[in-house]
Coordinates of C-alpha atoms and ligand atoms in Angstrom, one line a residue:
X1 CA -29.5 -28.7 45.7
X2 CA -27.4 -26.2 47.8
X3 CA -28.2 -22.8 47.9
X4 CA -26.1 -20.0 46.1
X5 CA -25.1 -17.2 49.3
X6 CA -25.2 -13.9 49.7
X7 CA -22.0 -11.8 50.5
X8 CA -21.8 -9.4 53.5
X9 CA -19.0 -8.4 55.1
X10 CA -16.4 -10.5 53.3
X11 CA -18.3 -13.8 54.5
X12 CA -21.1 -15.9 52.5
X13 CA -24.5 -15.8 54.2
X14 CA -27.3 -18.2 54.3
X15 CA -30.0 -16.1 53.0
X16 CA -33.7 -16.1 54.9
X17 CA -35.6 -18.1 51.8
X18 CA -34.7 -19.2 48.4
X19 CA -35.3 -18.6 45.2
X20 CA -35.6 -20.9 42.5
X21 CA -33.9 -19.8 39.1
X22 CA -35.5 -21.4 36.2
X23 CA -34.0 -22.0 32.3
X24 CA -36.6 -20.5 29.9
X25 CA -35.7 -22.3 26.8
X26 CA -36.6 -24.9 29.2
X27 CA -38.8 -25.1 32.4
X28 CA -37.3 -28.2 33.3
X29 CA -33.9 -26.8 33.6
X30 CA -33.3 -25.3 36.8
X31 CA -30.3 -23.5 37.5
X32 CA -30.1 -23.3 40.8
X33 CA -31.2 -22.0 44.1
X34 CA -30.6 -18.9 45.1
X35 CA -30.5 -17.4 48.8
X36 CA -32.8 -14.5 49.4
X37 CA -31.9 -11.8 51.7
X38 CA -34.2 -9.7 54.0
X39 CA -34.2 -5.9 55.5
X40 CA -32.4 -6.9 58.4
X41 CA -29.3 -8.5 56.2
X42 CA -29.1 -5.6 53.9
X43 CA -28.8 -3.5 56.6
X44 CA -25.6 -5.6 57.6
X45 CA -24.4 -5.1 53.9
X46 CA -24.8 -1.6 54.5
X47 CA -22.8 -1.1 57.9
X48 CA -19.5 -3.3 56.7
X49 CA -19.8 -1.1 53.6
X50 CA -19.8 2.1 55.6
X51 CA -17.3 0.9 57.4
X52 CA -15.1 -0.1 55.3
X53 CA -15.3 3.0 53.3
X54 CA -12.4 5.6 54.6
X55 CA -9.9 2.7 54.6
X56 CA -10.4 1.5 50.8
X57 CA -11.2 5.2 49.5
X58 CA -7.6 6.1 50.9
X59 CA -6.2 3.1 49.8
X60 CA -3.2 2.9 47.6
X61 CA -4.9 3.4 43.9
X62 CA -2.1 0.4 42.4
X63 CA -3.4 -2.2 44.9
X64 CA -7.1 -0.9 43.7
X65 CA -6.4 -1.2 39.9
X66 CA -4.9 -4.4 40.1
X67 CA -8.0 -6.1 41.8
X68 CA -10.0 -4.9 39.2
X69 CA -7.7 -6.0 36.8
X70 CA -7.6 -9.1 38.0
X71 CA -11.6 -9.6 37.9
X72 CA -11.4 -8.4 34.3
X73 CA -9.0 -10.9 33.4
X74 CA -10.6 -14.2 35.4
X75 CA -14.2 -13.0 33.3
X76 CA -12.6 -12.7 30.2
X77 CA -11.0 -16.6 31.0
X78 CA -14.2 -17.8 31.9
X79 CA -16.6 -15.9 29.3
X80 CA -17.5 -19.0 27.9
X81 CA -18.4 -20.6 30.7
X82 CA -19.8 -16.9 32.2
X83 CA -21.9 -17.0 28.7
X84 CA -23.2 -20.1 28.8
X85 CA -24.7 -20.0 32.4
X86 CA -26.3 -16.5 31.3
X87 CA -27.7 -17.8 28.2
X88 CA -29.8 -20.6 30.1
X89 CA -31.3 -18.2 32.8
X90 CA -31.9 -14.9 30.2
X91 CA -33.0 -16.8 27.2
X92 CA -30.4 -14.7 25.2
X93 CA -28.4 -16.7 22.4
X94 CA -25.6 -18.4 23.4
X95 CA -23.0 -16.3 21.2
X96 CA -24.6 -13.2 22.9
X97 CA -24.1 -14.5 25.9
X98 CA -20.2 -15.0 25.8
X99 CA -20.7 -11.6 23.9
X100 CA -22.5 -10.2 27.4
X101 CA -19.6 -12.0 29.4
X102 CA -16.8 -11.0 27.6
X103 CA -17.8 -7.2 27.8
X104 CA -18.1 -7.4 31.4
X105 CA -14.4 -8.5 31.3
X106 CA -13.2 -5.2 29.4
X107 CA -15.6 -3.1 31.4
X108 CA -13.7 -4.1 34.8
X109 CA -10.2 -3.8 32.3
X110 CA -11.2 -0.5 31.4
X111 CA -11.9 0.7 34.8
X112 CA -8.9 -1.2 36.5
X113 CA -6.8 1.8 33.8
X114 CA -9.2 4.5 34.8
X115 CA -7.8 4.2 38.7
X116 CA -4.6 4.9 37.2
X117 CA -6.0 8.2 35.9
X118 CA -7.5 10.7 38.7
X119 CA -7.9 14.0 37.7
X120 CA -6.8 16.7 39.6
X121 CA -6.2 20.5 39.2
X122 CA -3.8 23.1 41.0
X123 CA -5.0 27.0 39.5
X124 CA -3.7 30.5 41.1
X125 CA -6.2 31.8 43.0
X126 CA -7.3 35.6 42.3
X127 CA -6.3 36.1 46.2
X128 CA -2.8 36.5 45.5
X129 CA -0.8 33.9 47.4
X130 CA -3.4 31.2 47.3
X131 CA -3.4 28.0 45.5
X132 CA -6.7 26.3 44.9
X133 CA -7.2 22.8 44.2
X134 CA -9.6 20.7 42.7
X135 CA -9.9 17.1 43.6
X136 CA -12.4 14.4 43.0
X137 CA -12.8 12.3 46.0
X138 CA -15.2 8.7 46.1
X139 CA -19.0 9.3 47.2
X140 CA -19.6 6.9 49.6
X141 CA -21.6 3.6 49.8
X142 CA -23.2 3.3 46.6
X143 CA -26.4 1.0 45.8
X144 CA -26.5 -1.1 43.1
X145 CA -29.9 -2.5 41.6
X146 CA -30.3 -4.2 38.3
X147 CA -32.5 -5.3 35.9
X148 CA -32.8 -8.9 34.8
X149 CA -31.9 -8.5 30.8
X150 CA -28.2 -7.8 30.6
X151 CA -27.7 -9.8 34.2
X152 CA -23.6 -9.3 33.4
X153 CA -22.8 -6.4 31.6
X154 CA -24.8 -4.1 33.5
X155 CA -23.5 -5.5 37.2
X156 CA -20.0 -4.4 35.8
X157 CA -20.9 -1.8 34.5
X158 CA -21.8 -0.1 37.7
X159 CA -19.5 -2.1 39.8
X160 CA -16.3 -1.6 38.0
X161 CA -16.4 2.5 38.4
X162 CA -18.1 2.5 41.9
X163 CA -15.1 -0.2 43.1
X164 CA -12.5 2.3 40.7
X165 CA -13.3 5.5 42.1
X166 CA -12.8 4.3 45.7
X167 CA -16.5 3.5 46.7
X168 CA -18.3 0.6 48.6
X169 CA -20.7 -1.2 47.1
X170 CA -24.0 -2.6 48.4
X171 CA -25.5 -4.8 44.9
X172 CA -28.9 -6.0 44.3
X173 CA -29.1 -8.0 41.1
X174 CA -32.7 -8.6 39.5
X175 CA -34.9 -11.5 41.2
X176 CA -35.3 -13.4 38.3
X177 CA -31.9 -13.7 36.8
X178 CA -29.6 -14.0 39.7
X179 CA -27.3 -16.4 38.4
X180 CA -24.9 -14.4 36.6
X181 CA -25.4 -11.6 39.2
X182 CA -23.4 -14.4 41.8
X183 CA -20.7 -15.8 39.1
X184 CA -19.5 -12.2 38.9
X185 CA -20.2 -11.4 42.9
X186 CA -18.1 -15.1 44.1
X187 CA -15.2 -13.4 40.9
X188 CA -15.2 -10.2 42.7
X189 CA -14.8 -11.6 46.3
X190 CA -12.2 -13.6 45.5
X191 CA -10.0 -10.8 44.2
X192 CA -8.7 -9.7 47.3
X193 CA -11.1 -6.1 48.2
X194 CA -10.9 -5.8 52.2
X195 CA -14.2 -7.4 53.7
X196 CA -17.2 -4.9 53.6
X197 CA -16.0 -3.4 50.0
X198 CA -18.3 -5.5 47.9
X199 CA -21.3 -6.9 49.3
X200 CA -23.8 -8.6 47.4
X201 CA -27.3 -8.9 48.5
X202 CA -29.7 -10.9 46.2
X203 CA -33.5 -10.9 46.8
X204 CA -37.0 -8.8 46.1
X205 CA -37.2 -5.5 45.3
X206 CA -39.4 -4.4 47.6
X207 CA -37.5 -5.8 50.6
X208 CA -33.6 -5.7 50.3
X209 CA -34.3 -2.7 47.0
X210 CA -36.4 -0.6 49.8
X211 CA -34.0 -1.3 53.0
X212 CA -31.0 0.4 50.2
X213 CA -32.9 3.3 49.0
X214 CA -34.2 3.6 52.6
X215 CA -31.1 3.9 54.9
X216 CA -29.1 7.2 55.5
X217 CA -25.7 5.0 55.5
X218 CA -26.5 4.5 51.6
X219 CA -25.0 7.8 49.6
X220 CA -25.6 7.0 45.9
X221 CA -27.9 4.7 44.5
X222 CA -27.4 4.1 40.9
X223 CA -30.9 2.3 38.6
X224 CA -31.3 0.6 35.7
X225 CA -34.7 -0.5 35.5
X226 CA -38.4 0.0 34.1
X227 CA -39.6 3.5 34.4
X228 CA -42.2 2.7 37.1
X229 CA -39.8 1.4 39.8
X230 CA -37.3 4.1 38.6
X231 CA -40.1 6.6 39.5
X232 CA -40.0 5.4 43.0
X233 CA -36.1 5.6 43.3
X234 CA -36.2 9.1 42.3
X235 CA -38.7 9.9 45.2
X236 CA -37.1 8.1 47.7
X237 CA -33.5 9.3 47.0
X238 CA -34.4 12.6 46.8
X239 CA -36.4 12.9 49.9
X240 CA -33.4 12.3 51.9
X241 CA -30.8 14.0 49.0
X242 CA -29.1 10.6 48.0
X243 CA -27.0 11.5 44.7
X244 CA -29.3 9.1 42.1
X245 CA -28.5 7.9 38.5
X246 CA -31.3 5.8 36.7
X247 CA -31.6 4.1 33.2
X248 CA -34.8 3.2 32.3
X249 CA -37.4 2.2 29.4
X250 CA -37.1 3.1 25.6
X251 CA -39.2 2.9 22.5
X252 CA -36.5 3.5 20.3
X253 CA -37.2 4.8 16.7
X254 CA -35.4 3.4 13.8
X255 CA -36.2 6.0 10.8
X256 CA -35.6 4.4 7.1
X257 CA -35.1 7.2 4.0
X258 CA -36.1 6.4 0.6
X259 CA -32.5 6.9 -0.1
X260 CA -31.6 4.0 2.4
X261 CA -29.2 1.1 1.6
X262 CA -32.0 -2.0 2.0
X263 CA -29.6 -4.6 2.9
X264 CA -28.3 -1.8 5.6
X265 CA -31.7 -0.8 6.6
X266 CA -32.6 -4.7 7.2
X267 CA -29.9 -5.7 9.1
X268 CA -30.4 -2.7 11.8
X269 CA -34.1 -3.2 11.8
X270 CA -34.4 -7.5 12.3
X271 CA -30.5 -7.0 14.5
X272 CA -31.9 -3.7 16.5
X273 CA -35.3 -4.9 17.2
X274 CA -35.5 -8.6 17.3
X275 CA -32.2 -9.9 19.0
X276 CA -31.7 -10.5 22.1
X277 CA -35.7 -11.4 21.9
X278 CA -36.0 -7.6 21.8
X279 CA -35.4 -7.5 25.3
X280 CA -32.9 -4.5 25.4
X281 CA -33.8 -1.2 26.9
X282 CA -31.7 -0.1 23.1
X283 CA -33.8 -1.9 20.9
X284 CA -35.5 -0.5 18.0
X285 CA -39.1 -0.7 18.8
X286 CA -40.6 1.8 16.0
X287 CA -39.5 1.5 12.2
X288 CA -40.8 5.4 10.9
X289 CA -40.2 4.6 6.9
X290 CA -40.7 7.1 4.8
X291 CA -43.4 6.0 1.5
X292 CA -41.1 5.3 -1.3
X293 CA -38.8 2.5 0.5
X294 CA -41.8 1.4 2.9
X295 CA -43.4 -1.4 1.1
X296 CA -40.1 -2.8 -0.3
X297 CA -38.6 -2.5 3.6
X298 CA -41.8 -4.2 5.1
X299 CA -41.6 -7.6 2.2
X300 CA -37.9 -7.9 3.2
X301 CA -38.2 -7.5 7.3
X302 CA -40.7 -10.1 7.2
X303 CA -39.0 -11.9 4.1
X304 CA -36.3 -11.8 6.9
X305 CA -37.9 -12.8 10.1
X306 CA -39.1 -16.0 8.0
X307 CA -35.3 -17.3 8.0
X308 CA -34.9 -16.8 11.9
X309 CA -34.9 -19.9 13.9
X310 CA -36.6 -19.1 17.2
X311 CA -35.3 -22.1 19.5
X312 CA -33.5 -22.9 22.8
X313 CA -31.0 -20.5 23.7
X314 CA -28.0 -22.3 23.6
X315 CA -29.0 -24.5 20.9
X316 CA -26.2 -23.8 18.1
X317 CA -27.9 -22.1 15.0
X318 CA -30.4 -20.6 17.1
X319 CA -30.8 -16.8 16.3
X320 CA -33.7 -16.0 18.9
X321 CA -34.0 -17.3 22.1
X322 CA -37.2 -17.4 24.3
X323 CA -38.8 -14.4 26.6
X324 CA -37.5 -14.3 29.8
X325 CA -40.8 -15.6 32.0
X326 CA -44.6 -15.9 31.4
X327 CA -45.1 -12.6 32.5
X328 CA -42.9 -11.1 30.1
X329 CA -44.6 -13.5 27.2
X330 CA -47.9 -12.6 28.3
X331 CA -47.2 -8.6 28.4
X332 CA -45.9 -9.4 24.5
X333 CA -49.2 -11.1 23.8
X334 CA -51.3 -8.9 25.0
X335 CA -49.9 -5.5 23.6
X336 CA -49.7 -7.6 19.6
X337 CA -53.8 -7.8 21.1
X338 CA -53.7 -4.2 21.3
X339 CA -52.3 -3.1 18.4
X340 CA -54.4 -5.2 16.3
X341 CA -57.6 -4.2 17.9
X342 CA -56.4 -0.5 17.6
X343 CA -56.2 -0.8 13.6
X344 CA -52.7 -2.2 13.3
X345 CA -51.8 -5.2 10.9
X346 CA -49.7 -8.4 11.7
X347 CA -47.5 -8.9 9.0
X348 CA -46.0 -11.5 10.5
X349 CA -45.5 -13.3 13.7
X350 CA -46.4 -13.3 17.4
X351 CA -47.7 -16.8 17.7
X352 CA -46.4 -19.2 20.8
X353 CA -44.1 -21.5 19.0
X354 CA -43.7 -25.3 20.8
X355 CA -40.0 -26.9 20.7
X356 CA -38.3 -29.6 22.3
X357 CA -38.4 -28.4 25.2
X358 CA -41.2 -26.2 27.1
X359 CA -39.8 -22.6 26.9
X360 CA -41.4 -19.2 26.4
X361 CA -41.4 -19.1 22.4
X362 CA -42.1 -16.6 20.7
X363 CA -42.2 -15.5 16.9
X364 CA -40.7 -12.5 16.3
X365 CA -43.9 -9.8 15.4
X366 CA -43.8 -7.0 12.9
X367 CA -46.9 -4.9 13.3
X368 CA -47.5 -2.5 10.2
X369 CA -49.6 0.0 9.2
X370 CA -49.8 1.7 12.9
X371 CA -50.2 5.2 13.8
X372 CA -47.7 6.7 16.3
X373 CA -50.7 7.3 18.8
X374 CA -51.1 3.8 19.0
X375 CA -50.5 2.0 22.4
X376 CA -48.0 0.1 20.9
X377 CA -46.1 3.1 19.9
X378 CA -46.1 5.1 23.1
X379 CA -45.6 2.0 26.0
X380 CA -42.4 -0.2 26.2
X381 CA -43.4 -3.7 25.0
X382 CA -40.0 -5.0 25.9
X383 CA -40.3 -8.2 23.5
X384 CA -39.9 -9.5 20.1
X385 CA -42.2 -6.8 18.8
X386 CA -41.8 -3.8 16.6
X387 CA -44.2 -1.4 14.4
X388 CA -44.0 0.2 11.0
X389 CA -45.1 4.1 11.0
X390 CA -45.7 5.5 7.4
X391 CA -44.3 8.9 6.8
X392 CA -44.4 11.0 3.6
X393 CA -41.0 12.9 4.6
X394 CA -37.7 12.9 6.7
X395 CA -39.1 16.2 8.4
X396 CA -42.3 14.0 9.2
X397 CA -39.9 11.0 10.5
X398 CA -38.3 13.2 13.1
X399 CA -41.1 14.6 14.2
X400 CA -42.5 11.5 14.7
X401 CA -39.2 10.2 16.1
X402 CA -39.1 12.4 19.1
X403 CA -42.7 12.5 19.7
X404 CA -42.0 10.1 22.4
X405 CA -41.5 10.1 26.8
X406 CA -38.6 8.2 26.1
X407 CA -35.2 9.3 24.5
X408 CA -32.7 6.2 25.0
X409 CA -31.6 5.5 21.3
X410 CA -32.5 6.4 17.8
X411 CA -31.2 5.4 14.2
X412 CA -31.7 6.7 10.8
X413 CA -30.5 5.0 8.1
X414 CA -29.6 6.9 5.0
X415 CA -27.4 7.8 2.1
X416 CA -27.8 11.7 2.4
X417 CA -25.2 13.3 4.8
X418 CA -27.5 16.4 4.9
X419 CA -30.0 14.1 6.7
X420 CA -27.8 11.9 8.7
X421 CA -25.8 15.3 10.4
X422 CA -29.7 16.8 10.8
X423 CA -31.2 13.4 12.5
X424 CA -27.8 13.6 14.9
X425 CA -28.2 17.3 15.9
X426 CA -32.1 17.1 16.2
X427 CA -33.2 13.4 17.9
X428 CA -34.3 14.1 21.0
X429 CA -32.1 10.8 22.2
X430 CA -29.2 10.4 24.5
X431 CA -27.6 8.2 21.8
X432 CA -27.8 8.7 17.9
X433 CA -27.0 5.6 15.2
X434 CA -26.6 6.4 11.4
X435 CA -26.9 2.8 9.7
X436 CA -26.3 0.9 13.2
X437 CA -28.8 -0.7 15.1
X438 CA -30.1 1.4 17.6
X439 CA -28.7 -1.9 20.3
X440 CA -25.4 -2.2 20.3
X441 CA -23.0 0.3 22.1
X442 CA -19.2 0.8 22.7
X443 CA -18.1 0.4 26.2
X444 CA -15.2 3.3 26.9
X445 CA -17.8 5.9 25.6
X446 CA -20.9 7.5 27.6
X447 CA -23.9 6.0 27.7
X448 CA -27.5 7.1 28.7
X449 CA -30.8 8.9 27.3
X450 CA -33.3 11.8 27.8
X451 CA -36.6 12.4 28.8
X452 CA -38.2 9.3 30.4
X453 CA -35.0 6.9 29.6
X454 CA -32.6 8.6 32.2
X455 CA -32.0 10.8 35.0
X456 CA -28.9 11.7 36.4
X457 CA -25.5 11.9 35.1
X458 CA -24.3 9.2 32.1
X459 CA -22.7 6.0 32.6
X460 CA -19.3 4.1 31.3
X461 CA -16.3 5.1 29.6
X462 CA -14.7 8.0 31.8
X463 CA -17.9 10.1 32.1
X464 CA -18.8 7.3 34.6
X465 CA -16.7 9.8 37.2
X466 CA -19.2 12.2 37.5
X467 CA -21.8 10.1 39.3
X468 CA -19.2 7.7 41.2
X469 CA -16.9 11.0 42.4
X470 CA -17.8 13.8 44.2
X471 CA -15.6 17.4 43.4
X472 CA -13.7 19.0 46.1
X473 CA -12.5 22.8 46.1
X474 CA -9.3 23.2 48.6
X475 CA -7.6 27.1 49.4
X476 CA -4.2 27.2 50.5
X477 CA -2.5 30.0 52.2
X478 CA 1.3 29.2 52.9
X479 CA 2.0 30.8 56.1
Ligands
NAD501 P1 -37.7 -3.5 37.3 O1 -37.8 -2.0 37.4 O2 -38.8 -4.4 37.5 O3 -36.5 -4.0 38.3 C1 -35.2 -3.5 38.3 C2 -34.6 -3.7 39.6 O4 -35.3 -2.9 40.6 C3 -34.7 -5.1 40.1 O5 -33.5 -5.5 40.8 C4 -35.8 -5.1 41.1 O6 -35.8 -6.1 42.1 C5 -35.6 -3.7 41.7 N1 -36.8 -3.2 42.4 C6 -38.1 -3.4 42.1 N2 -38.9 -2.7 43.0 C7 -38.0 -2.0 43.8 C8 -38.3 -1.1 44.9 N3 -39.5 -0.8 45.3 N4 -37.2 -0.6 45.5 C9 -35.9 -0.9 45.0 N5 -35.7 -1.7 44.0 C10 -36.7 -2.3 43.4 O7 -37.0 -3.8 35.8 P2 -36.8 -5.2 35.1 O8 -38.1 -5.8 34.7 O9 -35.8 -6.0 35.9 O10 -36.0 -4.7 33.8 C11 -36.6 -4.3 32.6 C12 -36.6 -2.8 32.5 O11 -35.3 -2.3 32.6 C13 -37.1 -2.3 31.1 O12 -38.0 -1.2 31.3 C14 -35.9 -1.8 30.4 O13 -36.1 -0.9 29.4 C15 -35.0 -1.3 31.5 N6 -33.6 -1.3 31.1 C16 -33.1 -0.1 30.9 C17 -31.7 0.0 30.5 C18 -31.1 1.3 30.2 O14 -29.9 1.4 30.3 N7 -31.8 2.4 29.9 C19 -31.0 -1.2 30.4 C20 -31.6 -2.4 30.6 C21 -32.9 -2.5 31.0

C-alpha cells in the first residue's frame, strides 16, 4: 500500500513513519496509509510559508479568488466521492458525509467572493490637511490544527479565509481521521497557489502540533479541539503573543416548554443529539424539559430512538453510524457507568451492538431522571449520549441552561414568543436555536461560543476577517 504525502513547499514529502487509517464501521477496512511528519519537517512547512508570504499577500486579489474558486468548484464535483471516503474513516452517515463535503465546497465559494470584497476606509483627519486610512492587511503564517469529527468542513473552514485574506498556511489535520484532511490538501495544491502558500503537515499532536505553536515564524494559530489541548494552545500562544482563535467542547442544552410542538421538539432532540453519533462539538447533550411535556417528550425520544438503525456508515438506510475509535466508545461507556451509578436512569440504549462487520456500535443512550450536578451533565461525553433534567419552570430551564463552563449552542423549543426572544437575549451561548437542533449551522454567518467553548474572535461568514486580518491606521500629509 503506498503512503499518502505530506506537502511542504509545493512538493510531496515522504513523511518519517506512517499511520494507518482505519474504517470504523469496519476494522477490516483500511483506508490507507498515511505519512507522518516530524519537528524537523514542520519546521520546513514553516520557512516556505514565511517565505512565501510578502509575495502571495501582495498578490493580485483576482488571481487569489479564482484559485479558491476553483477548489470550491472541483469539491463541490467530487462531493460524492469526497463524502464517501469521509464517511468510511469518521463513521458519519454517508448522506452526511456528501453533506460535510459539499459544505466545504461553498465555504472555499464563499470565501473565493470575500477576496473580492476588502474593506477599506479613507476619514478626514481632525489635523486639518490629513487623510487617515484604515486598511486591513493579512496576519502572516497561520497554523491550522483540527479535530478529527468534521475532518472536511472544518479544514475549509479555516483554510478558505486564511488563503482569502492573503495568509500562508501551515495545516495539521487530526491523527485519526487524515484521509479527508489529504483529498482537500492534494485539491488545494493542484489549484495553482505559489509553492510554500499551503503546506500540509499530517502527524501527532504533540510533535508537528508542538513544533507550530512553538516557532516565532508561526503568527496565528487558529484551534478547534477538546478543551484540554485547547488549554495548552492558549498558553503557548500567548507566551510568545501569537494572535490565537480556539473552538472547543460543548454540553449543549436543548430546553423543551410545556407549550412545545412534540413532533418539533423530537426532531431537534433525536437530530441535535444523536446524529452524526453525537459526535459534534453542537450537539444537544442536555434535554432541560419542563414537568408538564416531560413524560410525554421522554416515551416519544425513546419511542424514537427505537426506529433508528445503528449500522455501517455507508450502508444505505443507515441513520447512525459507529463511534470514531475504541477510545471514543470506551469514554461513552464509561460515563453511561457514571450516570447510572450517580442516580440516573437508562431509558434506553447504550449497549455495544454487533453487525456485519466489526465496527464500534453503539445504541444511541437517553439517560433520564439526572440532576444537572451530575458528571454527565457538567463533562463532554462526545457520543451518542444525552440526559433529561426535570424542571418545574422556563425561569428554572435557563437557569439551568447556562449553569454550565461551556457556552457553544443552546435551543429552546417553544410556542411562546415571550419565551423564545427571553431564551435568545439570556443563554449564555455563542449561538441560540428556537425549534432547531442545536447542530446544524449556516456557513456565511459567524460561528463560535462563550465561556469554555471559545476563545478569540468568531469564525466563517465575513466575521472570519477579524482573526485572518490584521487593521492598519495610515496618516497622510500631502506636501
Ligand atoms: P483534540 O484536542 O484531541 O485534538 C485536536 C487537534 O489538536 C488534533 O489535530 C491534535 O493532533 C492536536 N493536538 C493535540 N495535542 C496537541 C498539542 N500538544 N499541541 C498542538 N496540537 C495538538 O480534539 P479531538 O479529539 O480531535 O476533537 C474532539 C474535540 O473537538 C471535542 O472536544 C469537540 O467538542 C471539539 N470540537 C469543537 C468544535 C467547535 O467548533 N467548538 C468543533 C468540532 C470539535
Amino acid at each position: 500500500m503506498s503512503v499518502f504525502k505530506n506537502y511542504i513547499a509545493g512538493e510531496w514529502v515522504a513523511g518519517t513513519d506512517a499511520n494507518r487509517n482505519v474504517n470504523p464501521s469496519n476494522l477490516d477496512d483500511v483506508v490507507g496509509e498515511y505519512a507522518r511528519a516530524d519537528k524537523t519537517q514542520a519546521e520546513r512547512a514553516i520557512a516556505a510559508a514565511r517565505a512565501a508570504f510578502p509575495a502571495w499577500s501582495q498578490g493580485g486579489i483576482q488571481a487569489r479568488a479564482d484559485m479558491l474558486e476553483a477548489i470550491g468548484n472541483e469539491i463541490l464535483a467530487r462531493k460524492e466521492e469526497l463524502g464517501r471516503l469521509l464517511s468510511r474513516e469518521e463513521g458519519k452517515t454517508l448522506p452526511e458525509g456528501i453533506g460535510e463535503a459539499a459544505r466545504a465546497g461553498q465555504i472555499f465559494k464563499f470565501f473565493a467572493g470575500e477576496v473580492l470584497r476588502p474593506e477599506g476606509e479613507k476619514l478626514p483627519s481632525i489635523r486639518p490637511g490629513v487623510d487617515v486610512e484604515i486598511t486591513r492587511e493579512a496576519v502572516g503564517v497561520v497554523g491550522i490544527i483540527t479535530p478529527w469529527n468534521f475532518p472536511i468542513a472544518i479544514p475549509a473552514w479555516k483554510i478558505a479565509p486564511a488563503l482569502a485574506y492573503g495568509n500562508c498556511v501551515v495545516f495539521k489535520p487530526a491523527d485519526l481521521v487524515p484521509g479527508s484532511a489529504w483529498a482537500l490538501s492534494d485539491i488545494v495544491a493542484r489549484a495553482g497557489l505559489p509553492a510554500g502558500v499551503f503546506n500540509l503537515v499530517m502527524g501527532r499532536g504533540s510533535l508537528v502540533g508542538e513544533a507550530i505553536l512553538n516557532s516565532p515564524a508561526v503568527d496565528a494559530i487558529s484551534f478547534t479541539g477538546s478543551v484540554e489541548t485547547g488549554k495548552r494552545i492558549a498558553a503557548a500562544a500567548v507566551s510568545r503573543l501569537a494572535r490565537v482563535q480556539m473552538e472547543m467542547g460543548g454540553k449543549n442544552p436543548l430546553v423543551v416548554l410545556d407549550d412545545a410542538d412534540l413532533p418539533t421538539a423530537i426532531n431537534c432532540a433525536v437530530q441535535g443529539a444523536f446524529y452524526s453519533t453525537g459526535q459534534r462539538c453542537t450537539a444537544s447533550s442536555r434535554f432541560i424539559v419542563t414537568e408538564g411535556i416531560h413524560d410525554r417528550f421522554v416515551k416519544a425520544v425513546e419511542e424514537k430512538l427505537k426506529t433508528l438503525k445503528v449500522d455501517d456508515a455507508l450502508k444505505q438506510g443507515t441513520d447512525i453510524g459507529p463511534v470514531v475509535d475504541q477510545s471514543q466508545l470506551d469514554q461513552d461507556l464509561s460515563y453511561i457507568d457514571i450516570g447510572v451509578k450517580e442516580g440516573a436512569r437508562l431509558a434506553i440504549g447504550g449497549e455495544r451492538l454487533n453487525r456485519e462487520t466489526r465496527g464500534y456500535f453503539l445504541a444511541p443512550a437517553l439517560l433520564t431522571e439526572t440532576r444537572n450536578d451530575m458528571r454527565v451533565n457538567r463533562e463532554e461525553i462526545f457520543g451518542p449520549v444525552a440526559t433529561v433534567i426535570r424542571v418545574k419552570s422556563y425561569d428554572e430551564a435557563l437557569a439551568v441552561a447556562n449553569d454550565t463552563a461551556f457556552g457553544l449552542s443552546s435551543g429552546i423549543c417553544t410556542a411562546s414568543l415571550k419565551h423564545a426572544t427571553h431564551f435568545k437575549r439570556n443563554t449564555q451561548a455563542g449561538m441560540a436555536m428556537v425549534n432547531l437542533p442545536t447542530a446544524g449551522v449556516d456557513y456565511h454567518v459567524p460561528f463560535g461560543g462563550r465561556k469554555g467553548s471559545s476563545y478569540g474572535p468568531r469564525e466563517q461568514g465575513s466575521y472570519a476577517r477579524e482573526f485572518y486580518t490584521i487593521v492598519k491606521t495610515a496618516y497622510t500629509m500631502p506636501v
